[in-house]
mmCIF file of C-alpha atoms and ligand atoms in Angstrom:
data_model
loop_
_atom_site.group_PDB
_atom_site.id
_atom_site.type_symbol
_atom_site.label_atom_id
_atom_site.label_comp_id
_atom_site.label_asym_id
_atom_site.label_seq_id
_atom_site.Cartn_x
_atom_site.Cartn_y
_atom_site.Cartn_z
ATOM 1 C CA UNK A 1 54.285 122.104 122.831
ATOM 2 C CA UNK A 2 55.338 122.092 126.638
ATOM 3 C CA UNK A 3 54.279 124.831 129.053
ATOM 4 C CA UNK A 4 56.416 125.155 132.211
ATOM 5 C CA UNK A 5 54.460 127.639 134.581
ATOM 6 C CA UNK A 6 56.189 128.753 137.405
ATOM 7 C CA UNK A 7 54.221 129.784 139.737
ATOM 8 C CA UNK A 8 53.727 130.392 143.811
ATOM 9 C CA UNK A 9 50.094 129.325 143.267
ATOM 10 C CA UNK A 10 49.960 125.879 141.195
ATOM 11 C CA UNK A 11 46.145 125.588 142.289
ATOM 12 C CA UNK A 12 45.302 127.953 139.868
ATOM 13 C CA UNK A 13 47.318 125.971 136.774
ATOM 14 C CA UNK A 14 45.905 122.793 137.897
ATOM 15 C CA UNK A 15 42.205 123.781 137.948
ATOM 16 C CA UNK A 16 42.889 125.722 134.213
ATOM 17 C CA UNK A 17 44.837 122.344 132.989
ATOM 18 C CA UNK A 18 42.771 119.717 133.974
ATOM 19 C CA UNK A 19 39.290 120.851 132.196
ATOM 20 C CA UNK A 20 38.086 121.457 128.638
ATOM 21 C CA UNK A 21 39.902 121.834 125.947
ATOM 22 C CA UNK A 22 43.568 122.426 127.758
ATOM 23 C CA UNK A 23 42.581 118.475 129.475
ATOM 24 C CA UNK A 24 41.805 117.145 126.150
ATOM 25 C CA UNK A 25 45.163 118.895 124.282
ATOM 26 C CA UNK A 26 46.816 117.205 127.547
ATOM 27 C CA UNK A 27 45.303 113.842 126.864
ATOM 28 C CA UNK A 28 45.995 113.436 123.139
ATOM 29 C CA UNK A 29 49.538 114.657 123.964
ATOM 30 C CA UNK A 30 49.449 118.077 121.585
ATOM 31 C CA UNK A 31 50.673 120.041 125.276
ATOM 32 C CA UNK A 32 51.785 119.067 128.521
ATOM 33 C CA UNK A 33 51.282 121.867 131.282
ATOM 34 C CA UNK A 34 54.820 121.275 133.915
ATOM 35 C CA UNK A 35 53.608 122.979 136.642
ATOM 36 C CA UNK A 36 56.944 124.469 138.847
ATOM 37 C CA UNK A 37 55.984 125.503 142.533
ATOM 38 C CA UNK A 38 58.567 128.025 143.093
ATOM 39 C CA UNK A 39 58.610 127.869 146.654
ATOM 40 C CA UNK A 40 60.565 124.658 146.056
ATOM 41 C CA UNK A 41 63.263 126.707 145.215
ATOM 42 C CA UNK A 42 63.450 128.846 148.068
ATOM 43 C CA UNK A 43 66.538 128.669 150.282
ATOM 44 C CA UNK A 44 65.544 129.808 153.650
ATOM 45 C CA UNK A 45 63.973 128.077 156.192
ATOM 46 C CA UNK A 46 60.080 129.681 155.765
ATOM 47 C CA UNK A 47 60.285 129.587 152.085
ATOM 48 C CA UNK A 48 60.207 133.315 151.966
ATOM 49 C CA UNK A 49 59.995 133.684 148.145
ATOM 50 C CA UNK A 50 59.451 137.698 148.322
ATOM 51 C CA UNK A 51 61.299 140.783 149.707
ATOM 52 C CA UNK A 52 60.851 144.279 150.217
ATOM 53 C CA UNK A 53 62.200 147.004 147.145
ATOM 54 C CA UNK A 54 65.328 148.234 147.278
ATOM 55 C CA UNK A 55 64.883 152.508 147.491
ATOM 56 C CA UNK A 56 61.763 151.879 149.693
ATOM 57 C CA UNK A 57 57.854 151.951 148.122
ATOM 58 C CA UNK A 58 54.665 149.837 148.673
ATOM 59 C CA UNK A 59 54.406 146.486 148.293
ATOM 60 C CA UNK A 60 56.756 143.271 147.831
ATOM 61 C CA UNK A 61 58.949 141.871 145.040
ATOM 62 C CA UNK A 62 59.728 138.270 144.006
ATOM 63 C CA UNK A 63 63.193 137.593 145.320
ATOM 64 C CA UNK A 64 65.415 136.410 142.271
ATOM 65 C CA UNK A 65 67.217 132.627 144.293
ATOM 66 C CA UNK A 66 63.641 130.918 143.868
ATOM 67 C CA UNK A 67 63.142 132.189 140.329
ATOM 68 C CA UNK A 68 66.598 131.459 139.139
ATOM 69 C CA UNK A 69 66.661 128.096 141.146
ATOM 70 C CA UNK A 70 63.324 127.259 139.745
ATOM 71 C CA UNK A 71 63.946 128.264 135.994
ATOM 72 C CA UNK A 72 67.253 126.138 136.018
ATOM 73 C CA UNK A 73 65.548 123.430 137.183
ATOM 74 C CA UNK A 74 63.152 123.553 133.828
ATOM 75 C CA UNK A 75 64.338 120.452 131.401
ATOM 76 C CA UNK A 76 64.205 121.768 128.362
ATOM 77 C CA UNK A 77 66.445 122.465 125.366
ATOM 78 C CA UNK A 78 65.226 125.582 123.382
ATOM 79 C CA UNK A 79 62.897 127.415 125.810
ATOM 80 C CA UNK A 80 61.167 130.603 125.469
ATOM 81 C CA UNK A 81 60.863 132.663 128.678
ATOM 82 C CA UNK A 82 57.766 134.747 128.988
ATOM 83 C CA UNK A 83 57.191 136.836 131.628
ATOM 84 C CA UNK A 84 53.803 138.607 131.588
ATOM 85 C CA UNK A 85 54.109 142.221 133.189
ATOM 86 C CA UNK A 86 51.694 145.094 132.089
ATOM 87 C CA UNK A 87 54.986 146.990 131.204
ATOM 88 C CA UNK A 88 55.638 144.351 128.592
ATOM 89 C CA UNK A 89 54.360 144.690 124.867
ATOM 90 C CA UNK A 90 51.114 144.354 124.077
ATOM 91 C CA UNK A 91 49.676 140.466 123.216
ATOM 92 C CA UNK A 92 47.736 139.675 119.491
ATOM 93 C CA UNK A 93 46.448 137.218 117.715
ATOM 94 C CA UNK A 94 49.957 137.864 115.252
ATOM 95 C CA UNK A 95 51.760 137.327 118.529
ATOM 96 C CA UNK A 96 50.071 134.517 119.497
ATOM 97 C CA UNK A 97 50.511 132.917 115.760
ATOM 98 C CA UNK A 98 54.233 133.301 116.318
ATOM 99 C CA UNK A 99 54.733 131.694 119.623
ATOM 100 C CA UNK A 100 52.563 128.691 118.346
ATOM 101 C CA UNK A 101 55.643 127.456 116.853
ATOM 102 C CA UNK A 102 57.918 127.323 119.418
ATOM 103 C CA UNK A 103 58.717 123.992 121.669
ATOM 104 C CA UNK A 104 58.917 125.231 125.047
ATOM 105 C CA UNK A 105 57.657 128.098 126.636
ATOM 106 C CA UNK A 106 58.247 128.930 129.934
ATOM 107 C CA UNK A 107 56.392 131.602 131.956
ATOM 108 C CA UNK A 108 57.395 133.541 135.551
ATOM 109 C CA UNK A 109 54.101 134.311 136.606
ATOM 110 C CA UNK A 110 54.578 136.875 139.044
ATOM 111 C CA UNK A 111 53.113 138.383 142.016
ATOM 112 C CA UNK A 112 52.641 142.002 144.589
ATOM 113 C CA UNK A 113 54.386 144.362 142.938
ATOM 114 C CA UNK A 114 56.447 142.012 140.113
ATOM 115 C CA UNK A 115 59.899 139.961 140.181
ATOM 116 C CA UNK A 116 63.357 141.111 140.470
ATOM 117 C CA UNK A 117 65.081 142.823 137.242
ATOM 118 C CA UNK A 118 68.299 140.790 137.435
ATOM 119 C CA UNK A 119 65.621 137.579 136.434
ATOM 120 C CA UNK A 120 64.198 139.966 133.518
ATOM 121 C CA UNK A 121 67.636 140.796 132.415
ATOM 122 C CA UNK A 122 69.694 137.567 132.545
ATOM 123 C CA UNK A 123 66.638 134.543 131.694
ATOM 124 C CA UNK A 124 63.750 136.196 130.099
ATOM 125 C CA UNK A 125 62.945 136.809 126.827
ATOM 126 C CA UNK A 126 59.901 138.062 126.184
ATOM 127 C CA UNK A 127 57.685 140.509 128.268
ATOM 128 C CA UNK A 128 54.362 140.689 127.306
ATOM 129 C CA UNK A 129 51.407 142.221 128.604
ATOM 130 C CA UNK A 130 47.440 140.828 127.958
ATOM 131 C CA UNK A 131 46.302 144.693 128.025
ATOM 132 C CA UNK A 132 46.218 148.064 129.615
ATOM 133 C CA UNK A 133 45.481 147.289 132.844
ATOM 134 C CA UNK A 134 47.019 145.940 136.002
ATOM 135 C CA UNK A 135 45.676 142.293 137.043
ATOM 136 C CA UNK A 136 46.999 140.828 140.505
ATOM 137 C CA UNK A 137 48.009 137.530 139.153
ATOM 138 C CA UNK A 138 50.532 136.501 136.564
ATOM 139 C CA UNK A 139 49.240 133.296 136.727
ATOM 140 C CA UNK A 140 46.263 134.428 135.165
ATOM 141 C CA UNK A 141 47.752 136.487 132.245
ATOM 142 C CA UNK A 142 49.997 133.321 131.521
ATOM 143 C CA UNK A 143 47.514 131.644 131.013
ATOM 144 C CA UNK A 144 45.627 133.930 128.733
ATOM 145 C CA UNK A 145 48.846 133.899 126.889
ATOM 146 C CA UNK A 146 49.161 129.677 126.943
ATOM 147 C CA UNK A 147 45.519 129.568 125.665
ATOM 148 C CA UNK A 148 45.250 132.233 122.712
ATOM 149 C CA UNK A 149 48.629 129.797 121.694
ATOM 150 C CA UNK A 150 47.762 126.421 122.250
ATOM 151 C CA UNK A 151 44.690 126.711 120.247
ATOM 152 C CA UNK A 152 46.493 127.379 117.259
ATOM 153 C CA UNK A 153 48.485 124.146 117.099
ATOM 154 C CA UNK A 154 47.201 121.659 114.719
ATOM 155 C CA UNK A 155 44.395 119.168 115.941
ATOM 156 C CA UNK A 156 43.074 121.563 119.164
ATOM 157 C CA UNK A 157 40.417 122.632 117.903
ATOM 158 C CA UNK A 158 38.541 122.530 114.090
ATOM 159 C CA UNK A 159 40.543 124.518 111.649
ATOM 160 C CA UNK A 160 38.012 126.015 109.774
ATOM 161 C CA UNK A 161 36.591 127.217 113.652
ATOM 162 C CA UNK A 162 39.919 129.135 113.492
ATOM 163 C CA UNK A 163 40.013 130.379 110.009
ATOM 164 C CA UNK A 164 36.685 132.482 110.640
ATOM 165 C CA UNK A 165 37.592 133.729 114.269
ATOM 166 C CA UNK A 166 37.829 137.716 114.868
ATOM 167 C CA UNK A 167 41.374 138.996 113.942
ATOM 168 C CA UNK A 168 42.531 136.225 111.699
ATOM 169 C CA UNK A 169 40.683 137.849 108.412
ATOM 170 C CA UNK A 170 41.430 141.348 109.869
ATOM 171 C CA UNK A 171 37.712 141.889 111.199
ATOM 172 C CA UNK A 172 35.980 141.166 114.201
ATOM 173 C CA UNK A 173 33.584 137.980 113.845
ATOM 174 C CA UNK A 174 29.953 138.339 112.954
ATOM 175 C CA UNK A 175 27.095 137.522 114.964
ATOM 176 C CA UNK A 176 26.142 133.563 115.949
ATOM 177 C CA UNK A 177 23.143 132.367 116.501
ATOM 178 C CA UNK A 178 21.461 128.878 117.736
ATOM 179 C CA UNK A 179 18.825 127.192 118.444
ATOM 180 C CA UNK A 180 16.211 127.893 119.265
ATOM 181 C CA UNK A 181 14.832 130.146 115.966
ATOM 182 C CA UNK A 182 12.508 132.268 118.163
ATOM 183 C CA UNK A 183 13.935 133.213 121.627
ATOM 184 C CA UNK A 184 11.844 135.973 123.608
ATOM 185 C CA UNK A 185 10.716 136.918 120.334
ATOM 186 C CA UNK A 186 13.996 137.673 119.103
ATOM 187 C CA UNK A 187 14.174 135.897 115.481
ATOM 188 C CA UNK A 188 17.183 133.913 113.723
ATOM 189 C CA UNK A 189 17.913 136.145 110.903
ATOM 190 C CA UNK A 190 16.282 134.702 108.098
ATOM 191 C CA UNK A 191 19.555 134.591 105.650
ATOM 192 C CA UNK A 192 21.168 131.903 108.212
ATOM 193 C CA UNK A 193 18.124 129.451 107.875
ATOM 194 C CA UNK A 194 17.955 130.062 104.017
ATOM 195 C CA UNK A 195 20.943 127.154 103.499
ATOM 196 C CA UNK A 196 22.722 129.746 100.185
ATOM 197 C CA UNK A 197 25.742 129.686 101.154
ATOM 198 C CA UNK A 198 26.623 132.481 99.158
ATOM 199 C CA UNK A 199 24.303 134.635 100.660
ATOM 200 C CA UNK A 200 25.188 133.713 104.134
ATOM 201 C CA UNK A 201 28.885 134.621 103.588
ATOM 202 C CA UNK A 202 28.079 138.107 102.439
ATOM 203 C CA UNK A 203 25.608 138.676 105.506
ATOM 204 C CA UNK A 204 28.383 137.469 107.768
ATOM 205 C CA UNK A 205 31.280 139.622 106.215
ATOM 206 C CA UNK A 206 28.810 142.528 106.142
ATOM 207 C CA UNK A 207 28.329 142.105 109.742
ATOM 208 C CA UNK A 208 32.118 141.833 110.101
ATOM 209 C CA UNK A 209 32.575 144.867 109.098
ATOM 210 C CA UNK A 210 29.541 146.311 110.934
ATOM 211 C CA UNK A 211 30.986 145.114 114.235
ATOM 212 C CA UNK A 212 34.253 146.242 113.198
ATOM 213 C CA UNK A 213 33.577 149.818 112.717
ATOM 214 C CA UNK A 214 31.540 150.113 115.682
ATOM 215 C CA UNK A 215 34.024 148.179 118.311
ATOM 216 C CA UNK A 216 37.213 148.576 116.741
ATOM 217 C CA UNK A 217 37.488 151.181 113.590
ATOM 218 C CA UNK A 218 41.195 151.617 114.317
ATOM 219 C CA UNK A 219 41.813 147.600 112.633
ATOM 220 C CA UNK A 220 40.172 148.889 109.818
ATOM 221 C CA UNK A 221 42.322 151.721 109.143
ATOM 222 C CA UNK A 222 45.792 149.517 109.585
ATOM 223 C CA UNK A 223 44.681 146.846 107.713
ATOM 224 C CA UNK A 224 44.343 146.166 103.858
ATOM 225 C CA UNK A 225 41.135 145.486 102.826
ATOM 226 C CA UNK A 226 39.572 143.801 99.929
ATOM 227 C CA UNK A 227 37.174 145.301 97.396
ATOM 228 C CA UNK A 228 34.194 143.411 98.674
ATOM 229 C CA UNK A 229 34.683 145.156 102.140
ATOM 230 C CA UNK A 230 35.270 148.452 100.620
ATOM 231 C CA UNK A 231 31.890 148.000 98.955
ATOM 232 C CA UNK A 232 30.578 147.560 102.469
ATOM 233 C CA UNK A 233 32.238 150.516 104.153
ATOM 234 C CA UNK A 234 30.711 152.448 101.137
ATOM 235 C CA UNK A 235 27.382 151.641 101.745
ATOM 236 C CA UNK A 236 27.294 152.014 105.309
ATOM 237 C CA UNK A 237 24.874 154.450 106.479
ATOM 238 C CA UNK A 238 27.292 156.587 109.112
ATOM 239 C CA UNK A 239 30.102 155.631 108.725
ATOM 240 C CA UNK A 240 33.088 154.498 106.014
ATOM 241 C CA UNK A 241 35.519 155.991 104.233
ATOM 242 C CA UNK A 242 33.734 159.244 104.042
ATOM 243 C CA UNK A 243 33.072 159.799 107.733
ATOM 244 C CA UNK A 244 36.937 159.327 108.306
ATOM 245 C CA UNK A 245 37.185 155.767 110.281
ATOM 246 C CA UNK A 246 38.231 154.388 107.173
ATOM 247 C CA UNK A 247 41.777 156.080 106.057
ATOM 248 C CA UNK A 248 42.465 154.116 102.918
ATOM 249 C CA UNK A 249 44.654 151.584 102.024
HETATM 250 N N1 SAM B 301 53.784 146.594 139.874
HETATM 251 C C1 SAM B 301 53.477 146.073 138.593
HETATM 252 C C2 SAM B 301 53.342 147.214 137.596
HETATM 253 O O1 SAM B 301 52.851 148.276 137.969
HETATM 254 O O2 SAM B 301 53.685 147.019 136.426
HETATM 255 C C3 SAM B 301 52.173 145.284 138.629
HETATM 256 C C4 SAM B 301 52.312 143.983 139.340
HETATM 257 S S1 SAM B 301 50.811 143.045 139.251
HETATM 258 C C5 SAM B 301 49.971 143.589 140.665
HETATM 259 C C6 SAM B 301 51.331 141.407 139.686
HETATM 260 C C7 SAM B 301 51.630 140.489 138.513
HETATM 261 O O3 SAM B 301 50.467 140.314 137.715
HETATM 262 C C8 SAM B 301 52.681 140.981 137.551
HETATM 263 O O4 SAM B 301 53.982 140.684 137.990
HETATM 264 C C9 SAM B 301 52.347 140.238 136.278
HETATM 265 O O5 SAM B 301 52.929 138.946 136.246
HETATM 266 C C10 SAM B 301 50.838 140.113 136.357
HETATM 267 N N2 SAM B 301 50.130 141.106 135.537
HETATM 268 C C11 SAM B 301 49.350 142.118 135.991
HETATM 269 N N3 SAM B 301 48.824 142.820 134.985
HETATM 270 C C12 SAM B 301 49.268 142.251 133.834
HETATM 271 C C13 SAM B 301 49.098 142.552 132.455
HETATM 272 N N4 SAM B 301 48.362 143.562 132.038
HETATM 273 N N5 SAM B 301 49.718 141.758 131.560
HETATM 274 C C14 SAM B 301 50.480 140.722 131.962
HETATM 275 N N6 SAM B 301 50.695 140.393 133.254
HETATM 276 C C15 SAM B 301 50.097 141.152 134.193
#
């Protein structure tokens, strides 16, 4: 998978592609990071690559020449075009999953107060935002998007590390633990030393659903769950289906 980041701050890219796992995705050839300096594209003499709005208001918008020079300039076939805005739709793991299997993605990352609409309307495809809150840099949220992605592709990282991770069962991962056992007096729970698998499974899925209904109840209630976690939400001291954070299947 290629990412093409356009960007007016390539620093940022650079010091995100060139280190753990993104460097070692890079190096067995899974990605490639093709980092675009949009400023390149810029027309005028001081590489002005951002304007006041049009109908007055605070604050600076990405003039659309540098963008549109920059984003024809991308070589690729069958691109995606993200552009991370917090008035986009909301990123998930499902999201994520589905843009693993695209080719090429390319993301604006935009800056001050965004990027001209006539690049939204006529190149991009996708706007997505990382959450409910306003972040200066798009750089940043592109790559929260290129990360939560890239991870997903085959030979990244361990697939079993992925098939346990919070969201992809429809629960928020248990607690880990290492070493060592006895840390400030806070013990290992005993179950994870014991080596029964069995019994470690239902101790993790229990605390699944523990941390579930305490952080998130609301993924509970859209989700389908098995009998085993019913049992769980059941037996739950305050909380389950009785005390209403569980609605049912
Ligand atoms: N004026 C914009 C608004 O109110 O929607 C916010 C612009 S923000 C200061 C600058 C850039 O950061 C945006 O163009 C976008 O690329 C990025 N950004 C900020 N918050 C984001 C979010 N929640 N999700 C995705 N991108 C975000």
């Amino acid at each position: 998978m290629n990412f093409h980041l356009l960007t007016l701050f390539p620093d940022i890219i650079k010091g995100y592609a060139d280190s753990s796992i993104a460097a070692k995705a890079s190096e067995s050839g899974v990605i490639s990071f093709d980092i675009v300096n949009i400023r390149d594209y810029a027309r005028d003499k001081h590489k002005n690559c951002d304007d006041y709005p049009f109908g007055g208001g605070a604050g600076m918008v990405m003039k659309p020449e540098p963008l549109a020079g920059a984003l024809d300039a991308v070589q690729a076939e069958h691109v995606r075009v993200i552009y991370p805005t917090p008035a986009g739709r909301l990123f998930t793991q499902h999201y994520a999953e589905e843009l693993s299997r695209e080719r090429d993605i390319v993301f604006i990352c935009g800056r001050y107060e965004g990027i001209d609409q006539r690049i939204i309307d006529t190149y991009v495809d996708d706007e997505i935002s990382i959450g409910d809150y306003v972040i200066s840099s798009g750089e940043i949220a592109a790559l929260v998007i290129a990360d939560a992605v890239y991870r997903l592709i085959e030979g990244v990282i361990n697939a079993e590390s992925l098939a346990e991770e919070s969201f992809t069962p429809g629960l928020l991962e248990y607690p880990q633990y290492t070493r060592p056992r006895d840390f400030r007096g806070l013990e290992v729970p005993k179950v994870l030393l014991s080596g029964h698998h069995e019994r470690i499974r239902e101790w993790r899925l229990k605390k699944s659903v523990e941390k579930t209904m305490q952080n998130r109840p609301e993924l509970l209630e859209t989700k389908q769950v098995s009998e085993e976690v019913l049992h769980i939400l059941n037996d739950l001291p305050h909380g389950g289906i009785n005390n209403g954070y569980y609605k049912g299947n």
